[in-house]
Tab-separated table of C-alpha atoms in Angstrom:
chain	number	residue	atom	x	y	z
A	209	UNK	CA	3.953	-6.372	75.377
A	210	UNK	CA	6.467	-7.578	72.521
A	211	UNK	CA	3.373	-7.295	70.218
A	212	UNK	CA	2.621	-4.104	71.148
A	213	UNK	CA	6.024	-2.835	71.010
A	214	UNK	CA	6.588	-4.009	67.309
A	215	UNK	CA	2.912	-2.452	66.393
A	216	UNK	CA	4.603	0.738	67.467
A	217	UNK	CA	7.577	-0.102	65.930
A	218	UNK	CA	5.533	-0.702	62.625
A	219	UNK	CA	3.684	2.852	63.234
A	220	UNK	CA	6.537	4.906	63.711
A	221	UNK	CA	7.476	4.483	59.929
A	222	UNK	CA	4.723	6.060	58.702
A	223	UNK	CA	5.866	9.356	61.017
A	224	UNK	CA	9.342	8.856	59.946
A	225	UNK	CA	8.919	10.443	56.243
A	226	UNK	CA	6.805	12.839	57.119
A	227	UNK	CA	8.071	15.918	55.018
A	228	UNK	CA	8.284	18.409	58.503
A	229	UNK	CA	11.492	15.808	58.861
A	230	UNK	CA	12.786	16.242	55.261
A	231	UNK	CA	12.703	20.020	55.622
A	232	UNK	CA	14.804	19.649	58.556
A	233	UNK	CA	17.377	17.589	56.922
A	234	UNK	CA	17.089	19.955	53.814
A	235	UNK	CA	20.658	21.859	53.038
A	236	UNK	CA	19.958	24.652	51.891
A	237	UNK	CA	17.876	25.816	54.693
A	238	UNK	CA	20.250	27.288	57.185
A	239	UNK	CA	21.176	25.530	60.659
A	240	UNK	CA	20.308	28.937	62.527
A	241	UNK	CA	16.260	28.900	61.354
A	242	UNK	CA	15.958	24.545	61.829
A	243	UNK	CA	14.677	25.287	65.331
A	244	UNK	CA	12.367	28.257	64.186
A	245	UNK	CA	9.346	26.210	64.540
A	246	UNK	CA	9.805	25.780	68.632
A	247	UNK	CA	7.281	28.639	69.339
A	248	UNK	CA	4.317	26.631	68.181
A	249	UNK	CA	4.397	23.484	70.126
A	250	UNK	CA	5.927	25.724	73.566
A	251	UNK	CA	1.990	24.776	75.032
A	252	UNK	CA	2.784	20.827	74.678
A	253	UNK	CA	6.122	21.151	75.963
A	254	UNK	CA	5.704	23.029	78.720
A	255	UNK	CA	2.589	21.106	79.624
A	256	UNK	CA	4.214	17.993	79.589
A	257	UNK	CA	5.522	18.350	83.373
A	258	UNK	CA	1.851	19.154	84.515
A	259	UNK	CA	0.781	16.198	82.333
A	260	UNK	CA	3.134	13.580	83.809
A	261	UNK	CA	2.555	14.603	87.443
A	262	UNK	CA	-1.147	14.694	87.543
A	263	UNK	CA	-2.406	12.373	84.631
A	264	UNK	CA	0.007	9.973	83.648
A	265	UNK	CA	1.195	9.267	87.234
A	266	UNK	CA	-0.735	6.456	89.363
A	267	UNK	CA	-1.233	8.750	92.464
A	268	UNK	CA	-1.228	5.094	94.707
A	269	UNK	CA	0.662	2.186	92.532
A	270	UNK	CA	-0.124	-0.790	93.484
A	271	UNK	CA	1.148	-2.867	90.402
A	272	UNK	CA	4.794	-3.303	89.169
A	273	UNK	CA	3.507	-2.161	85.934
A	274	UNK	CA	2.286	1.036	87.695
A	275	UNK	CA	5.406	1.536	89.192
A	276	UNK	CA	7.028	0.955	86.293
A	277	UNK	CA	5.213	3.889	84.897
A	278	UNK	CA	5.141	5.922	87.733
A	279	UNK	CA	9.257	5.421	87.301
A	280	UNK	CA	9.172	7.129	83.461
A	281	UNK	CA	7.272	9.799	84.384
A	282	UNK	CA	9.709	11.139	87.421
A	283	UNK	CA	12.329	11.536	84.585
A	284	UNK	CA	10.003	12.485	81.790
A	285	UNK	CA	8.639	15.515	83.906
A	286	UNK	CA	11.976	16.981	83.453
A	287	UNK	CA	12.126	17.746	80.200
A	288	UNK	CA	10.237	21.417	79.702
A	289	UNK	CA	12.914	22.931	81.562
A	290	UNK	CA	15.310	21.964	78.904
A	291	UNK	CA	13.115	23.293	76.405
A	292	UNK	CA	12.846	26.602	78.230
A	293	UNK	CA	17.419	26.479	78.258
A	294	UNK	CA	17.407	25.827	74.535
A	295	UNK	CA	14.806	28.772	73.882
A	296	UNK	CA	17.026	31.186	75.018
A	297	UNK	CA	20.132	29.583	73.463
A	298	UNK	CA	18.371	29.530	69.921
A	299	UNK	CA	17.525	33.496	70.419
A	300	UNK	CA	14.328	33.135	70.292
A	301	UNK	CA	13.960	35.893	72.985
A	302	UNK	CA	15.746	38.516	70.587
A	303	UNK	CA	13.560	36.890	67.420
A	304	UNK	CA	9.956	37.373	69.009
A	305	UNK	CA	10.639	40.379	71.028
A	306	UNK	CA	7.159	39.372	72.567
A	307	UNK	CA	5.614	41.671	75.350
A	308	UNK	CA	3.480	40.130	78.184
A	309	UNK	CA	0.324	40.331	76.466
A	310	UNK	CA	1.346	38.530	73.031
A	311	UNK	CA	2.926	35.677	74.912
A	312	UNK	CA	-0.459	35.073	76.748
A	313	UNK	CA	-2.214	35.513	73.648
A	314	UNK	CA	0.434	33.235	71.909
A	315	UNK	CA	-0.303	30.587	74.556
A	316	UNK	CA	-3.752	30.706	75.472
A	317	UNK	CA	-5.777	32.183	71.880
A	318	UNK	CA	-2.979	31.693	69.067
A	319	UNK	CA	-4.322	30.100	66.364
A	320	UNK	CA	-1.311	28.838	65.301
A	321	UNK	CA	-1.052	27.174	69.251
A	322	UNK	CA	-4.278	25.373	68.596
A	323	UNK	CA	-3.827	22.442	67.920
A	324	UNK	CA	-1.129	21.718	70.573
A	325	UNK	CA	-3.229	22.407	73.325
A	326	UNK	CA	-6.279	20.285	71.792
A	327	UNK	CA	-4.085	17.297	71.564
A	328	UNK	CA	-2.591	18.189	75.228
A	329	UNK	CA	-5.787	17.947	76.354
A	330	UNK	CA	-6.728	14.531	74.489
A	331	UNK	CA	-3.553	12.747	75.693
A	332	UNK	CA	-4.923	13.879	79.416
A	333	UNK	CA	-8.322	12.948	78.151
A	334	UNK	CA	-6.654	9.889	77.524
A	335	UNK	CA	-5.558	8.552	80.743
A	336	UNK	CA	-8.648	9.539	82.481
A	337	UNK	CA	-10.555	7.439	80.119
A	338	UNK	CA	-8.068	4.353	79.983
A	339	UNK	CA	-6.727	4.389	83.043
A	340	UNK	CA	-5.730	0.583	82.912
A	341	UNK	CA	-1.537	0.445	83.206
A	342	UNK	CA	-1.743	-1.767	80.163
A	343	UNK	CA	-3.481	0.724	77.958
A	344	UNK	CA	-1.660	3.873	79.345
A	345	UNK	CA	2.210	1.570	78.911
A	346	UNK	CA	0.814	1.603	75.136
A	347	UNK	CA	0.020	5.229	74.812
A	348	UNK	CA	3.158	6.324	76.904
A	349	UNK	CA	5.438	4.064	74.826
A	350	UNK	CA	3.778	5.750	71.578
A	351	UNK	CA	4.851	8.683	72.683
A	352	UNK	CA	8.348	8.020	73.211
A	353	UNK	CA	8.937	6.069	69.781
A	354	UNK	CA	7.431	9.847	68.304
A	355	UNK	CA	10.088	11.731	70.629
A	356	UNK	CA	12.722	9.230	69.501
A	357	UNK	CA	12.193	10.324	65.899
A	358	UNK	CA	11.439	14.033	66.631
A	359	UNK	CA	14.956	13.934	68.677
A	360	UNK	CA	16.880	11.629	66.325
A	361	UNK	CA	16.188	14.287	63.083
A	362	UNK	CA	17.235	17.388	65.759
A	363	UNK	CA	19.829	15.896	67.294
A	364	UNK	CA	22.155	16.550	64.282
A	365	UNK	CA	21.157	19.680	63.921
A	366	UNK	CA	21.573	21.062	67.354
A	367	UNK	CA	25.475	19.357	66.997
A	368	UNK	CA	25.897	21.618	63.941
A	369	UNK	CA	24.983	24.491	65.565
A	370	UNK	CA	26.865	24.019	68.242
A	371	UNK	CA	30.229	24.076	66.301
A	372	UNK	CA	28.867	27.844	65.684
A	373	UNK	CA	27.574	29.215	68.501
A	374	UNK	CA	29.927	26.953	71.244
A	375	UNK	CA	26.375	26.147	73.152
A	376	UNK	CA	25.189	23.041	74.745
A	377	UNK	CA	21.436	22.445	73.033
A	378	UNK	CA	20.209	20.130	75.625
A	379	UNK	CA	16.559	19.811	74.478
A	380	UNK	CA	17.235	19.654	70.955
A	381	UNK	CA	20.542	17.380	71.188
A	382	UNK	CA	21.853	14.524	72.436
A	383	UNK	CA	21.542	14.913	76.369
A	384	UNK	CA	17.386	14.806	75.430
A	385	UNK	CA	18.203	12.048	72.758
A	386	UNK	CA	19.661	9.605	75.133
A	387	UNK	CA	15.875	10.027	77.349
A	388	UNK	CA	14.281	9.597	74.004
A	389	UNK	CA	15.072	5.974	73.269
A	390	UNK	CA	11.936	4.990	71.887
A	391	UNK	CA	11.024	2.984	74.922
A	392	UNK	CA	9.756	4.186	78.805
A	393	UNK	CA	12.750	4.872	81.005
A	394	UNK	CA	12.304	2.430	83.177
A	395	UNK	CA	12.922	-1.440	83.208
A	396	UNK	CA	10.095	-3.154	81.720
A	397	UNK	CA	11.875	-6.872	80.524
A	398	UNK	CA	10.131	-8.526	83.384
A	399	UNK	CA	6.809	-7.321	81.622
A	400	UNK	CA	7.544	-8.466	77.694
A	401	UNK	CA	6.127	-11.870	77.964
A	402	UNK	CA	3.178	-10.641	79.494
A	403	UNK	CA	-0.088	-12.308	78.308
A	404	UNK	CA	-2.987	-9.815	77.187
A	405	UNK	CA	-6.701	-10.315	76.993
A	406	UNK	CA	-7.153	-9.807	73.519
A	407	UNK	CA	-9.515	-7.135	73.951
A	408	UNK	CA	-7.165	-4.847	75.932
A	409	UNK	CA	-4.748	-5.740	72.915
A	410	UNK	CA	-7.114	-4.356	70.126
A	411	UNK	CA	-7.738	-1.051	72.623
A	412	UNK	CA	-4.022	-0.029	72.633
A	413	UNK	CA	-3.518	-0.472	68.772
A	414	UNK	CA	-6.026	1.869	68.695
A	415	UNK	CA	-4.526	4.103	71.064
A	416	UNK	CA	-1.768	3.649	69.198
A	417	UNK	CA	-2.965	5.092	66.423
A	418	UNK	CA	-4.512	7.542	67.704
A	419	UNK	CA	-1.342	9.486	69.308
A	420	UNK	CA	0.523	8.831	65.641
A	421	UNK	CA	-2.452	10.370	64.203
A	422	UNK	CA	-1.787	13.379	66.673
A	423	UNK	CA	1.598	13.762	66.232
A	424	UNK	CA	1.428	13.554	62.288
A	425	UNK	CA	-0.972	15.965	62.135
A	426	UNK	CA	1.192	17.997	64.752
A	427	UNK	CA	4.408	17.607	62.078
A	428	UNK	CA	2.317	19.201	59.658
A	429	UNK	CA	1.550	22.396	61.860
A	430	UNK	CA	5.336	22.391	62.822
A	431	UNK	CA	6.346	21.840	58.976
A	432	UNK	CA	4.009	25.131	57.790
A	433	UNK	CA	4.712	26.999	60.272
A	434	UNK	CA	8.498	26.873	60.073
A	435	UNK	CA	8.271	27.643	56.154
A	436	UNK	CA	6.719	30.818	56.580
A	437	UNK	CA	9.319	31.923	59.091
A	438	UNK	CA	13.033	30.426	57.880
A	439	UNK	CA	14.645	32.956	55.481
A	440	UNK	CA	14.809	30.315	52.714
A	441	UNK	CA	11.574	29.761	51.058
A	442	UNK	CA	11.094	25.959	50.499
A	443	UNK	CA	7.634	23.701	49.721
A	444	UNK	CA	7.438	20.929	51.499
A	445	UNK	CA	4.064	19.242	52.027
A	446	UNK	CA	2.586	16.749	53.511
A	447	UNK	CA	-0.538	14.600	52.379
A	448	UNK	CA	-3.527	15.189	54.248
A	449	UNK	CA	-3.325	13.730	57.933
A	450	UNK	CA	-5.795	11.764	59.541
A	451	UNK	CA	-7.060	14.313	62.419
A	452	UNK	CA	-8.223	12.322	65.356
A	453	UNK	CA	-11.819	14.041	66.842
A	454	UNK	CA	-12.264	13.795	70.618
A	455	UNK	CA	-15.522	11.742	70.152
A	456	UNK	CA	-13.504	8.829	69.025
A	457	UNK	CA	-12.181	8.507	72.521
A	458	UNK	CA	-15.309	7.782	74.270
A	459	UNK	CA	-16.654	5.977	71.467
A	460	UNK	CA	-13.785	3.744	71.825
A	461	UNK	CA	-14.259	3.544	75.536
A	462	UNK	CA	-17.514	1.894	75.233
A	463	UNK	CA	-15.586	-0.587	73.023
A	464	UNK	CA	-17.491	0.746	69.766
A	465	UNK	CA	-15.885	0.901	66.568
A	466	UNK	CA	-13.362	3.703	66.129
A	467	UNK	CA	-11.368	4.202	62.933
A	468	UNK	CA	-7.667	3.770	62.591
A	469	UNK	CA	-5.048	4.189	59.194
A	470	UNK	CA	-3.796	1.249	59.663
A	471	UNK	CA	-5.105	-2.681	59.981
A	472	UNK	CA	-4.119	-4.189	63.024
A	473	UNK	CA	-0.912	-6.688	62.725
């Protein structure tokens, strides 16, 4: 697991310059429109819960691994309800103004939502087709280095804007931060010297990649959609991502070849 820990390590810096993160650390774009961007990804996040109960969870662990993992997801399955705090505290009730009928429409046809339920679906995809606790620790742990980053860039922000507005942003600041370590919540240093057959290895790189490739392309939606909203016009952009297709999944579950940005370390 060390291996695959620094392969994710190694991954995360691609995410980490992504421009959706220098427009959030831009200046000039007020504190009050940073989190402007939330409506888009609210199908991901609030899917999450449903995601860790019924996908990611082992429904009958019978390894330590699997209770290891059974162990993050308890906590992770927390974390829409601070979303759903933070939504309010932002004003994004007074912003939208939405009736009953846009908010389904926002959820369930938006365009703009799209994406985040495709890739909702794909991580679910995901654990029905790689159900083995060593491949899902490698797509669970790529997850949390991307909320470590997300978190990291929006802590900060949610600190500023709490010197305004005297509110405690616990989904955007440092309460979510401290769940967001990078690594599962749970205590996996009995498992880092584990040996792995090398082809379960070369499968989780790929996984790997494959959620980075998600959540890059995800930054991009969050970056575009942001700058049409804030009340400072900026132009950030990102180069073209590397969209993952669903096909690769099950190509990569019969172990054929499945392409990836980055060579394996």
């Amino acid at each position: 697991m060390i291996r695959i820990r620094e392969y994710i390590q190694k991954r995360g810096k691609s995410v980490e310059g992504h421009a959706f993160y220098r427009w959030l650390e831009d200046p000039y774009v007020p504190v009050k429109d940073k989190f402007i961007f939330a409506p888009v990804f609210v199908n991901f996040i609030m899917g999450f819960s449903d995601m860790n109960k019924w996908f990611m969870r082992y429904p009958n662990p019978k390894t330590a691994l699997e209770h290891i993992l059974n162990e993050h997801t308890d906590e992770d399955q927390t974390h829409s309800r601070l979303f759903l705090s933070d939504w309010k505290k932002v004003g994004l009730n007074e912003t939208l103004e939405w009736t009953p009928s846009k908010t389904l429409e926002w959820y369930y046809a938006a365009k703009e939502t799209e994406i985040f339920r495709e890739y909702g679906f794909e991580i679910m995809k995901m654990c029905v087709l790689f159900p083995e606790p060593e491949l899902r620790f490698a797509y669970m742990e790529a997850i949390e280095e991307c909320g470590h980053i997300f978190f990291t860039r929006t802590c900060s922000i949610a600190l500023e804007l709490s010197k305004t507005t005297g509110l405690d942003y616990k989904y955007f600041g440092p309460y979510h931060l401290a769940r967001e370590s990078g690594h599962l919540q749970a205590d996996t240093d009995q498992l880092e010297n584990n040996q792995w057959d090398m082809s379960l290895e070369e499968i989780a790189c790929k996984l790997i990649d494959y959620i980075f490739q998600m959540f890059e392309t995800e930054n991009t939606h969050l970056l575009n959609y942001a700058q049409t909203k804030s009340s400072v016009k900026t132009s950030y952009h990102n180069t073209p991502d590397l969209t993952p297709y669903s096909s690769d999944l099950e190509r990569l579950r019969n172990h054929q070849h499945i392409q990836v940005t980055y060579p394996y370390p």
